[in-house]
XYZ file of C-alpha atoms in Angstrom:
536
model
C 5.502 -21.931 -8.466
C 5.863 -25.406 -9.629
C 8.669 -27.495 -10.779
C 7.292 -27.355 -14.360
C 9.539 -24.627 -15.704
C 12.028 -24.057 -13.121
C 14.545 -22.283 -15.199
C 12.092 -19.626 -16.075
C 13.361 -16.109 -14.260
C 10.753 -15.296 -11.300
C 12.950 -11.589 -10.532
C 15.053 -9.270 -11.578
C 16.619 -6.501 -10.124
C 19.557 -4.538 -12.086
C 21.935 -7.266 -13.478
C 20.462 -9.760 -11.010
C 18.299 -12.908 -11.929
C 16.877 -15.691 -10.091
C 14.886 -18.312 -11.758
C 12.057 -19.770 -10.182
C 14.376 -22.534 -9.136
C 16.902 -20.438 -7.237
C 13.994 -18.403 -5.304
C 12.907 -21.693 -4.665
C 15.665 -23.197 -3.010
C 17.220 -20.023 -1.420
C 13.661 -19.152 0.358
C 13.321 -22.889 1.331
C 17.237 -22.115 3.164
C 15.235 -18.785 4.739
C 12.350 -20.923 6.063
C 14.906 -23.652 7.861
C 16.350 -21.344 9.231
C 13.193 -19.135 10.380
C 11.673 -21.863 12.170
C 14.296 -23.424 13.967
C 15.080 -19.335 14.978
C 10.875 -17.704 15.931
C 8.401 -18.873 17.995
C 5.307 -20.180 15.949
C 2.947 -17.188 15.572
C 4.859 -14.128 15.831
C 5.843 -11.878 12.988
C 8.984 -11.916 11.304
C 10.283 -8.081 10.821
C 11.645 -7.825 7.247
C 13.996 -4.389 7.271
C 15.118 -5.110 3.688
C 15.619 -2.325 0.515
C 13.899 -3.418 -2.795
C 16.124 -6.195 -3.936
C 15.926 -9.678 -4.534
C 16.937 -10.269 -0.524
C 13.438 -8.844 -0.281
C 11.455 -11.545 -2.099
C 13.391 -14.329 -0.700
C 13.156 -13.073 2.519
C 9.140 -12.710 2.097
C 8.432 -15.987 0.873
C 10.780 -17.631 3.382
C 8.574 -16.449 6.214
C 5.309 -17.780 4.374
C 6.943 -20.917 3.853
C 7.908 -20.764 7.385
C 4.317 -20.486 8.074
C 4.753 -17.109 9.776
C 3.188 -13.593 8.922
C 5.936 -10.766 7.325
C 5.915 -7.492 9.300
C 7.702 -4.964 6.757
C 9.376 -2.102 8.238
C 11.146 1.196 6.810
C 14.811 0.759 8.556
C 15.259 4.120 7.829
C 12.009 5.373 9.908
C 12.587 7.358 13.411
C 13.643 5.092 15.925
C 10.960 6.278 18.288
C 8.036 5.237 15.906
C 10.764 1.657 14.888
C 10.085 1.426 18.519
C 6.667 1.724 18.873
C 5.711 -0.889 16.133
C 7.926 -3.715 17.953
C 7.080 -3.044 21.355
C 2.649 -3.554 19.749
C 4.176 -6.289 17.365
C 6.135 -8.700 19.904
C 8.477 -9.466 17.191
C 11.340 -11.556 18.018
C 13.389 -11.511 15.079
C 14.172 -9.061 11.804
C 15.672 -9.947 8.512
C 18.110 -7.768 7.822
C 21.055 -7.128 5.231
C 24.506 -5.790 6.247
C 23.367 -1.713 5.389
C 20.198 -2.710 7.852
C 21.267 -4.205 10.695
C 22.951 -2.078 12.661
C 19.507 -0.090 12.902
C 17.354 -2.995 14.024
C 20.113 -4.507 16.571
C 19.403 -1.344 18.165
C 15.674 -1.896 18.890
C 16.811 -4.953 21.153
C 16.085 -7.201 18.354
C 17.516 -10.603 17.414
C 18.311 -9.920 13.190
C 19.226 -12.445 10.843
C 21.358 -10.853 7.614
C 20.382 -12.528 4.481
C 23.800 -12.909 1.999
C 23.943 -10.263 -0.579
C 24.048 -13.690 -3.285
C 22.893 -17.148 -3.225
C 25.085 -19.756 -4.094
C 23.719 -23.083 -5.484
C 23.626 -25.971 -2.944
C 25.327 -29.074 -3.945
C 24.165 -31.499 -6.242
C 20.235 -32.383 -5.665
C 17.111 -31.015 -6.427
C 15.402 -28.292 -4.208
C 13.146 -29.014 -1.332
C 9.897 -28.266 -3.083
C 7.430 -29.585 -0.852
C 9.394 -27.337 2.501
C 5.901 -25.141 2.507
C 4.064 -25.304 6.200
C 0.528 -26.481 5.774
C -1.538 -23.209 6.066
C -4.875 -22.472 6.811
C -7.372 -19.913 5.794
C -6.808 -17.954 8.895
C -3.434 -17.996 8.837
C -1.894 -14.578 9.476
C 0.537 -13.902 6.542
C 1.279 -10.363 6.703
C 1.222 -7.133 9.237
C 0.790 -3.430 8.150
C 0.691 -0.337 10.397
C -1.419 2.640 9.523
C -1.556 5.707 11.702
C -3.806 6.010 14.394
C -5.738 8.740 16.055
C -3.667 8.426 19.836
C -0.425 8.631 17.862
C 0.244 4.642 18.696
C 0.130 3.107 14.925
C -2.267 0.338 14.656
C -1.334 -3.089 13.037
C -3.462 -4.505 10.594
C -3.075 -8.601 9.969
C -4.187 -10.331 6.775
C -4.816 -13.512 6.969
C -3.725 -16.137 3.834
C -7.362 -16.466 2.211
C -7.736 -12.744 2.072
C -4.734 -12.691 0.426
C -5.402 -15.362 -1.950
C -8.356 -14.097 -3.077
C -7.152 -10.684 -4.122
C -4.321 -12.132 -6.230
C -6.087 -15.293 -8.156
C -9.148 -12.498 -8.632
C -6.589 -9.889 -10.272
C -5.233 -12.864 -12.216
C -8.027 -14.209 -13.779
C -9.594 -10.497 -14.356
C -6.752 -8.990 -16.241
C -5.734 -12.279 -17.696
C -2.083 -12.114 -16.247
C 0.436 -15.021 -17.474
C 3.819 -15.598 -18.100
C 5.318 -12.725 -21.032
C 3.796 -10.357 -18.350
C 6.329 -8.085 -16.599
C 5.093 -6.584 -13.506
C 6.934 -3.463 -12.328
C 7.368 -3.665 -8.251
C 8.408 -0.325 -7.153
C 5.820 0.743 -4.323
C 7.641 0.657 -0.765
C 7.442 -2.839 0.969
C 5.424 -0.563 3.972
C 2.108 -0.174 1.336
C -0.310 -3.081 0.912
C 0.086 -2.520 -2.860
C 3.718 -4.233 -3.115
C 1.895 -7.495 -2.094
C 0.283 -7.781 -5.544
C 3.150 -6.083 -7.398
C 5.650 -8.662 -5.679
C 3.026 -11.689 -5.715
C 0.967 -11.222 -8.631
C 3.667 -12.248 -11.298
C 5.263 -15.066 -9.316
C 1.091 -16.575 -9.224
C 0.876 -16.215 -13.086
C 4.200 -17.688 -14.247
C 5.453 -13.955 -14.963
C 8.120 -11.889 -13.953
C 8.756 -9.127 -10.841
C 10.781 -7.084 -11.808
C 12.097 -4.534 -8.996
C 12.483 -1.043 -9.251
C 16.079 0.379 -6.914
C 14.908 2.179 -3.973
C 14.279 5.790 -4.406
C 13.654 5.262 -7.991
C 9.865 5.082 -7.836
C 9.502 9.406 -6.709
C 11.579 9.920 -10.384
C 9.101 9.932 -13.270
C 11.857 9.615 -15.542
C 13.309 6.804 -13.966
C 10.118 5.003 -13.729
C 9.433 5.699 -17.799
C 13.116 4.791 -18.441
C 12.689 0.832 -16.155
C 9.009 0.258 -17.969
C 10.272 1.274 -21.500
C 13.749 -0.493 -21.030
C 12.346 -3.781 -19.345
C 9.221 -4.034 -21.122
C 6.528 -3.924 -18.432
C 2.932 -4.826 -18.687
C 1.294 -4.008 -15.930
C 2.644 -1.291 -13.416
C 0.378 0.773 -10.748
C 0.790 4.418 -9.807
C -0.784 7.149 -7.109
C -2.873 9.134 -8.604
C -0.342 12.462 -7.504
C 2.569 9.954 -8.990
C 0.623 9.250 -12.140
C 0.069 12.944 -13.060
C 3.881 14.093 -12.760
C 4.848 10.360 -14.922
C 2.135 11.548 -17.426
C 3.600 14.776 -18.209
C 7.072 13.302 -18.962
C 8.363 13.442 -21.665
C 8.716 9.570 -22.567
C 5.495 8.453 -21.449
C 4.171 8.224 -24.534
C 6.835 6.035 -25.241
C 6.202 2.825 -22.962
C 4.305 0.902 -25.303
C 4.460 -1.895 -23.437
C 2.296 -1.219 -20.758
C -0.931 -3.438 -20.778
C -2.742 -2.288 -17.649
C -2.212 1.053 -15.325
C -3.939 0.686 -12.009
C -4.074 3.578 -9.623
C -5.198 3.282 -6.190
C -4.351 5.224 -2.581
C -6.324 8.554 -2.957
C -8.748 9.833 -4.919
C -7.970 9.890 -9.019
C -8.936 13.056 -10.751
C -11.185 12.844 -13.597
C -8.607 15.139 -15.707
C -5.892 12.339 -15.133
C -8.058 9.688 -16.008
C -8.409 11.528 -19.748
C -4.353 12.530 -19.643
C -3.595 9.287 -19.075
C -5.866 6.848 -22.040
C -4.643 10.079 -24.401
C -1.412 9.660 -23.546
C -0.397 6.150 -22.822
C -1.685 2.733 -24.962
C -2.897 0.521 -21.736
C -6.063 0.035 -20.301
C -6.398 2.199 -16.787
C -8.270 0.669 -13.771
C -8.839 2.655 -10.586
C -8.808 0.216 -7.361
C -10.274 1.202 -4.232
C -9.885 -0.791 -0.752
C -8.374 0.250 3.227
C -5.803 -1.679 4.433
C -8.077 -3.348 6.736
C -8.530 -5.758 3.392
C -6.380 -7.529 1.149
C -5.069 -4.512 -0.909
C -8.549 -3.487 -2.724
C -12.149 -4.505 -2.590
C -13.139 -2.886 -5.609
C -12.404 -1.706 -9.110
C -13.622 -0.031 -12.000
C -12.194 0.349 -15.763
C -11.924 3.641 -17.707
C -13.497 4.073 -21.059
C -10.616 4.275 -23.524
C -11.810 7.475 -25.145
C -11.009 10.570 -23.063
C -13.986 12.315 -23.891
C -15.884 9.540 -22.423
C -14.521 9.930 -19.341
C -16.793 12.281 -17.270
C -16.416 11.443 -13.213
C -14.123 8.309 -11.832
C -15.702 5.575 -9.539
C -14.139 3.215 -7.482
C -16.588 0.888 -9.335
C -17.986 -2.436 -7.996
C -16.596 -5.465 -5.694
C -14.153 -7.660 -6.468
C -14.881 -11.700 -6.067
C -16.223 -12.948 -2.457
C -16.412 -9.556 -1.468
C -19.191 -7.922 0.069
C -19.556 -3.824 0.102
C -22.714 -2.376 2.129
C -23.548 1.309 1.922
C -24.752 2.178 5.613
C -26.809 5.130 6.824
C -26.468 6.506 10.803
C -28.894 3.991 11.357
C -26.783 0.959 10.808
C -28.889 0.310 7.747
C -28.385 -0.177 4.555
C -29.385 3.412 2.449
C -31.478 3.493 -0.752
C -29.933 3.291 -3.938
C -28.517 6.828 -4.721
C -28.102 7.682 -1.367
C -24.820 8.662 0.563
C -23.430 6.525 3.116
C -20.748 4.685 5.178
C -19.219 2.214 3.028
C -18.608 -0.867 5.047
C -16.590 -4.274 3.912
C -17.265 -8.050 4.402
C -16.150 -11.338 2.808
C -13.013 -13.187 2.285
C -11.241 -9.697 1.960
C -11.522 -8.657 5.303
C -8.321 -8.331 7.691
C -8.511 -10.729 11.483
C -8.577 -7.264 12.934
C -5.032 -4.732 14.611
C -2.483 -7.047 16.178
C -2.862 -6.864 20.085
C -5.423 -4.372 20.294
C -9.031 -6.220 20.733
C -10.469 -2.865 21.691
C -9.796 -0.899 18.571
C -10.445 -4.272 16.696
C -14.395 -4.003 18.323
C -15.039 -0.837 17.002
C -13.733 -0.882 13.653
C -14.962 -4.400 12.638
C -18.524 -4.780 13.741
C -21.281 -7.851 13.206
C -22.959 -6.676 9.919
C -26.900 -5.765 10.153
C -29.373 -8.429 9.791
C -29.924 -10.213 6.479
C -26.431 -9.853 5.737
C -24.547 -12.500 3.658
C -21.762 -12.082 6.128
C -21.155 -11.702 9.370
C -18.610 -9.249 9.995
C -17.802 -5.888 8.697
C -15.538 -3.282 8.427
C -16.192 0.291 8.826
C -14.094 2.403 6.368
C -15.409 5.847 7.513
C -15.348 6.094 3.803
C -18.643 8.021 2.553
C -20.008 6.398 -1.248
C -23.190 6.703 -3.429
C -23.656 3.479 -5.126
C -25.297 4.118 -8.325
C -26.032 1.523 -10.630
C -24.084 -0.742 -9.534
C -20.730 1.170 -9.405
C -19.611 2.801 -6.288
C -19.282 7.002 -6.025
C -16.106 8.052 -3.233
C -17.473 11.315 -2.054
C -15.147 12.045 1.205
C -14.458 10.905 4.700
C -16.881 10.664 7.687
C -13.571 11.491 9.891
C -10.515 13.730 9.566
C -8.438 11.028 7.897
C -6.550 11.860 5.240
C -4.514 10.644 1.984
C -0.908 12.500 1.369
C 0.489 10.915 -2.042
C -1.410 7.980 -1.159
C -0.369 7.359 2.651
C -3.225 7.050 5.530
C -2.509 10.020 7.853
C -4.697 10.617 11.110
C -4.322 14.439 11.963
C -4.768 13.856 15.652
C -1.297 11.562 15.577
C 0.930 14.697 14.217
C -1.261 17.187 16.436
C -0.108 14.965 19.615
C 3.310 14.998 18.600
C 3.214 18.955 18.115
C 1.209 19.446 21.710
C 4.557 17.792 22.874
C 6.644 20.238 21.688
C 7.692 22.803 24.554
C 6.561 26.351 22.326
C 3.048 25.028 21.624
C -0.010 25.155 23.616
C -2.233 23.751 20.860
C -1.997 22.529 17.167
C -4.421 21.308 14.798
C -3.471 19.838 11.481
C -5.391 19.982 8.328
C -5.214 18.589 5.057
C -5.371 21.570 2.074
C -5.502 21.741 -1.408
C -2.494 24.234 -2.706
C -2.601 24.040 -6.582
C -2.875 20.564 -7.973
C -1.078 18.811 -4.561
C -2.499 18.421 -1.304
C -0.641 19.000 2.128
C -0.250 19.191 5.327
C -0.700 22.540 7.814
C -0.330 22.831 10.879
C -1.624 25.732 12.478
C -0.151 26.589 16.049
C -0.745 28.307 19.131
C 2.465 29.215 20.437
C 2.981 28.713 24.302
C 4.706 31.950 24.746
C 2.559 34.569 23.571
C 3.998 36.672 19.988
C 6.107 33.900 18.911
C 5.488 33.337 15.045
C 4.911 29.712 14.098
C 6.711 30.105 11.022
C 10.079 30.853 12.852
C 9.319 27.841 15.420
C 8.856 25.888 12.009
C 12.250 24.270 11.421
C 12.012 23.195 14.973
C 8.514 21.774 14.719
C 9.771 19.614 11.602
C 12.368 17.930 13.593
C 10.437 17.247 16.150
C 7.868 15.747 14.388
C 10.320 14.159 12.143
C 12.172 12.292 15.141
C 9.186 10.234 15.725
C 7.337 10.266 12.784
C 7.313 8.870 8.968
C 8.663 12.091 6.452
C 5.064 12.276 5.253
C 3.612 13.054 8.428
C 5.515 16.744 8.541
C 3.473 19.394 7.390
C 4.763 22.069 5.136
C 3.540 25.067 6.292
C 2.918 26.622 9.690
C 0.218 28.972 10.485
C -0.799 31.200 13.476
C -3.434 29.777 15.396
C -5.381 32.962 16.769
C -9.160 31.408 17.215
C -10.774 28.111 16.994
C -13.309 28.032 14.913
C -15.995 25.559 15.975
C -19.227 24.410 14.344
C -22.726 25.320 15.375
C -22.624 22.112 18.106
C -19.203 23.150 19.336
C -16.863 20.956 17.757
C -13.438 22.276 16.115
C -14.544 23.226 12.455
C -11.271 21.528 10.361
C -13.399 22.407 7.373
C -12.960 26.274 8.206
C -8.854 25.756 9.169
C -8.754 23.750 5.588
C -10.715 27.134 3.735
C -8.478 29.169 5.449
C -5.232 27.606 5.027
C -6.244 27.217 1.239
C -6.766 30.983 0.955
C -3.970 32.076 3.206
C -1.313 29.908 1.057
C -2.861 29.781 -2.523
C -2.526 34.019 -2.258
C 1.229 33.785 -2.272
C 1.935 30.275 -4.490
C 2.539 30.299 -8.027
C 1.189 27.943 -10.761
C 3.062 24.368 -10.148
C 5.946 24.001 -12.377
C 6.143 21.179 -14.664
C 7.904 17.713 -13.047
C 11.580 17.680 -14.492
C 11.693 15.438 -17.713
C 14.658 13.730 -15.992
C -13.651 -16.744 0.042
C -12.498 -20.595 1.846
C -12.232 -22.914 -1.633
C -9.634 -20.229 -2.642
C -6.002 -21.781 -3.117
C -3.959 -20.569 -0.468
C -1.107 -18.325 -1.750
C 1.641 -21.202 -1.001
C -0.476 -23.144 -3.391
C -0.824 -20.785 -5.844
C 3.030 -20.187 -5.895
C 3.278 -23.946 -6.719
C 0.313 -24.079 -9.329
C 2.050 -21.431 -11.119
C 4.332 -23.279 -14.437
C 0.820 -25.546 -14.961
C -0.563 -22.652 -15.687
C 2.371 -21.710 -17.905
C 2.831 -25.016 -19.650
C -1.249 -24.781 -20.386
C -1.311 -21.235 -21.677
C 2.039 -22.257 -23.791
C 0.047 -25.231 -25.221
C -2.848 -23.156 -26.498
C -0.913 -20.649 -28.205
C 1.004 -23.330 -30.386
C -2.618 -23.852 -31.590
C -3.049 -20.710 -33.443
């Protein structure tokens, strides 16, 4: 952002509007106040609903100089508690509805006012950005992780950077495009939605909480505010599809779909049914939002398997075999990430940091990888997904470990043992649990409403599986391990007998510009892209 066109709106929410001019001047009152308030290097917790609080309360913390840690106020205070205790956080931004929530957790909170009001006379302090560095954490995710303590993933500013100039400059974003934000502030993927526009000299325009599980709402905000570019799960983009006004938001340019797996019958539902280009990304959150992408023919019966396609810029992808080596071309493999992408490692935890990013083999370009557990076939070129190499799995486009929900379950009094599978039931895939109750006779499906608040008291909604099933045997593979892949067959079978055909959804690298930069560069850009237009 820039003071070229400072009256331009940056977001809009509802009714609301701030030009770039007010988000200017009411994050550069956030960042005052941030670092007179945190100690230089921790994260700031951000426990704000969609709004435009949200944005000014993320950019205030960059400006600050200080990495965002976004949290779900409305998570269970047990896992709220676990993520400060590994983040150190000494401070959340709050609004009135969350801080009653975050107080509790022993936290210092700062409530952001519900409106800005204009300072007096005098320009605002463009120039309050902290000098940043490539290195320089900016933001902190948790995933799950395997000993049911969630891990915390920090991006540093290059990584960051990089993802958004390269999305810029691929799909030619400017300033008459309207991105759509509407993925929760908890996912990697708001960071473009939220970021993207304000880079190109666009618009953010934010979707109210809740709204984004409502195909109809989401057809209803992209027709009525004219959106451009907008991203969907793959399980999200199939129920938006078969609305009935899909066909009716004209507007969109681009449809990217990222977090699982996008089925090939999607892919052709979705260029037959909808006028915009569709793009499937592909990355962990262990990098800036995705590493790689890959455009769909526009003719549906061109469409005959989905990749997750090739790098993006200053990113390096290596297929690995067991051996550490890279595989023949055509061959399966561990895909592993380097380059400018790649996160500093999980906050406070150098020993899961060692294993999961590793020096890359000899006659690398880089130095450092990161092992997705992700198995790939590159074939010309373009990268195959073909599965995990671990029991991790995707629900609706969230990272679940199994092992963290089977701890919490093993901690229930009634059960002696639990494992938890991922299954395809019709066209959706869930979670079940099957159980081994501790007092022999008891069914699992009448411990089941107990088991869900159990696991719900500690653990995100889409961690609770849906169905509970009697664990008589353990089926192990011919070297002894527990054989998920028979408890997935099984549960697939044992369900899919007694469920009925789905209904239909209800039609209701370093010379990078840093992204503090790249908020400032942004109304050049849209005085330059004005100027050529007037040519034509």
């Amino acid at each position: 952002m820039s003071r070229a066109k400072p009256e331009a709106v940056a977001v809009e929410y509802g009714e609301e509007r701030l030009t770039y001019a007010q988000l200017e001047a009411w994050s550069d009152d956030t960042a005052r106040t941030l670092r007179a308030a945190t100690p230089p290097g921790l994260p700031v917790v951000v426990a704000i609903p969609r709004s435009v609080q949200l944005l000014v309360a993320l950019l205030g913390t960059l400006k600050a100089g200080l990495p965002y840690l976004p949290v779900d106020a409305d998570a269970p205070p047990d896992r709220l508690r676990r993520i400060l205790d590994v983040s150190g956080s000494a401070l959340a931004l709050v609004t009135d509805t969350t801080q009653d929530r975050l107080a509790a957790q022993r936290l210092r909170t700062l409530a952001l006012p519900a409106h800005w009001e204009s300072p007096a006379a005098g320009e605002p302090e463009w120039d309050s950005i902290q000098p940043v560095h490539d290195a320089q954490p900016v933001y902190v995710l948790f995933t799950s992780g395997t000993t049911g303590t969630p891990k915390g993933v920090v991006l540093p500013s290059s990584a960051l950077a990089n993802r958004l100039v390269w999305m810029r400059d691929t799909y030619e974003v400017g300033p008459d495009d309207r991105v759509l934000q509407k993925t929760p502030i908890t996912f990697d993927v708001s960071g473009w939605e939220l970021w993207l526009p304000l880079i190109s000299g666009g618009t953010c325009v934010l979707l109210p909480p809740g709204e984004h599980r409502e195909p109809g709402l989401v057809a209803r905000a992209i027709r009525e505010q004219g959106i451009t570019l907008c991203h969907f799960v793959p399980t999200m983009l199939r129920e938006f599809l078969r609305h009935r006004d899909a066909a009716r938001c004209t507007s969109l340019r681009h449809i990217f779909c990222s977090g699982e797996s996008l089925p090939v019958e999607v892919a052709r539902a979705c260029v037959n049914t909808v006028p915009a280009a569709l793009h499937n990304l592909y990355g962990p959150t262990e990098a800036a939002i995705d590493v790689s992408h890959w455009t769909s023919p526009a003719s549906a019966g061109e469409i005959d398997h989905v990749l997750i396609g090739r790098p993006i810029d200053n990113c390096v992808l290596l297929v690995l075999g067991q051996d550490g080596r890279p595989v023949p071309d055509g061959d399966e493999g561990e895909l592993c990430i380097g380059g400018t992408p790649l996160a500093l490692g999980y906050l406070n935890d150098p020993v899961r940091t060692a294993r999961a990013f590793v020096p890359a083999p000899s006659g690398s370009s880089v130095r450092r990888i990161y092992r997705t557990g992700d198995r790939v076939r590159l074939t010309g070129g373009n990268l195959e997904y073909l599965g995990r190499t671990d029991d991790q799995v995707k629900i609706r486009g969230q990272r679940i470990e199994p092992q963290e929900v089977e701890c919490r379950l093993r901690s229930h009094p009634s059960v002696s043992d639990a494992v938890v599978v991922a299954a395809r039931l019709g066209e959706d895939t869930e979670l079940v649990a099957w159980i081994r109750a501790a007092e022999a006779g008891t069914s699992p499906r009448a411990l089941s409403a107990a088991l869900r608040a159990h696991i719900a008291s500690a653990l995100p909604s889409a961690y609770v599986p849906g169905h509970y099933l009697t664990l008589d045997r353990t089926p192990r593979t011919s070297s002894g391990k527990l054989d998920r892949a028979a408890l997935r067959v099984r549960a697939e079978q044992q369900l899919g007998a007694d469920r009925a055909t789905p209904a239909a959804p209800s039609s209701t690298p370093g010379d990078r510009p840093l992204l503090a930069a790249l908020l400032r560069e942004r109304n050049t850009r849209a005085v330059a892209t004005e100027s050529h237009e007037g040519t034509h």
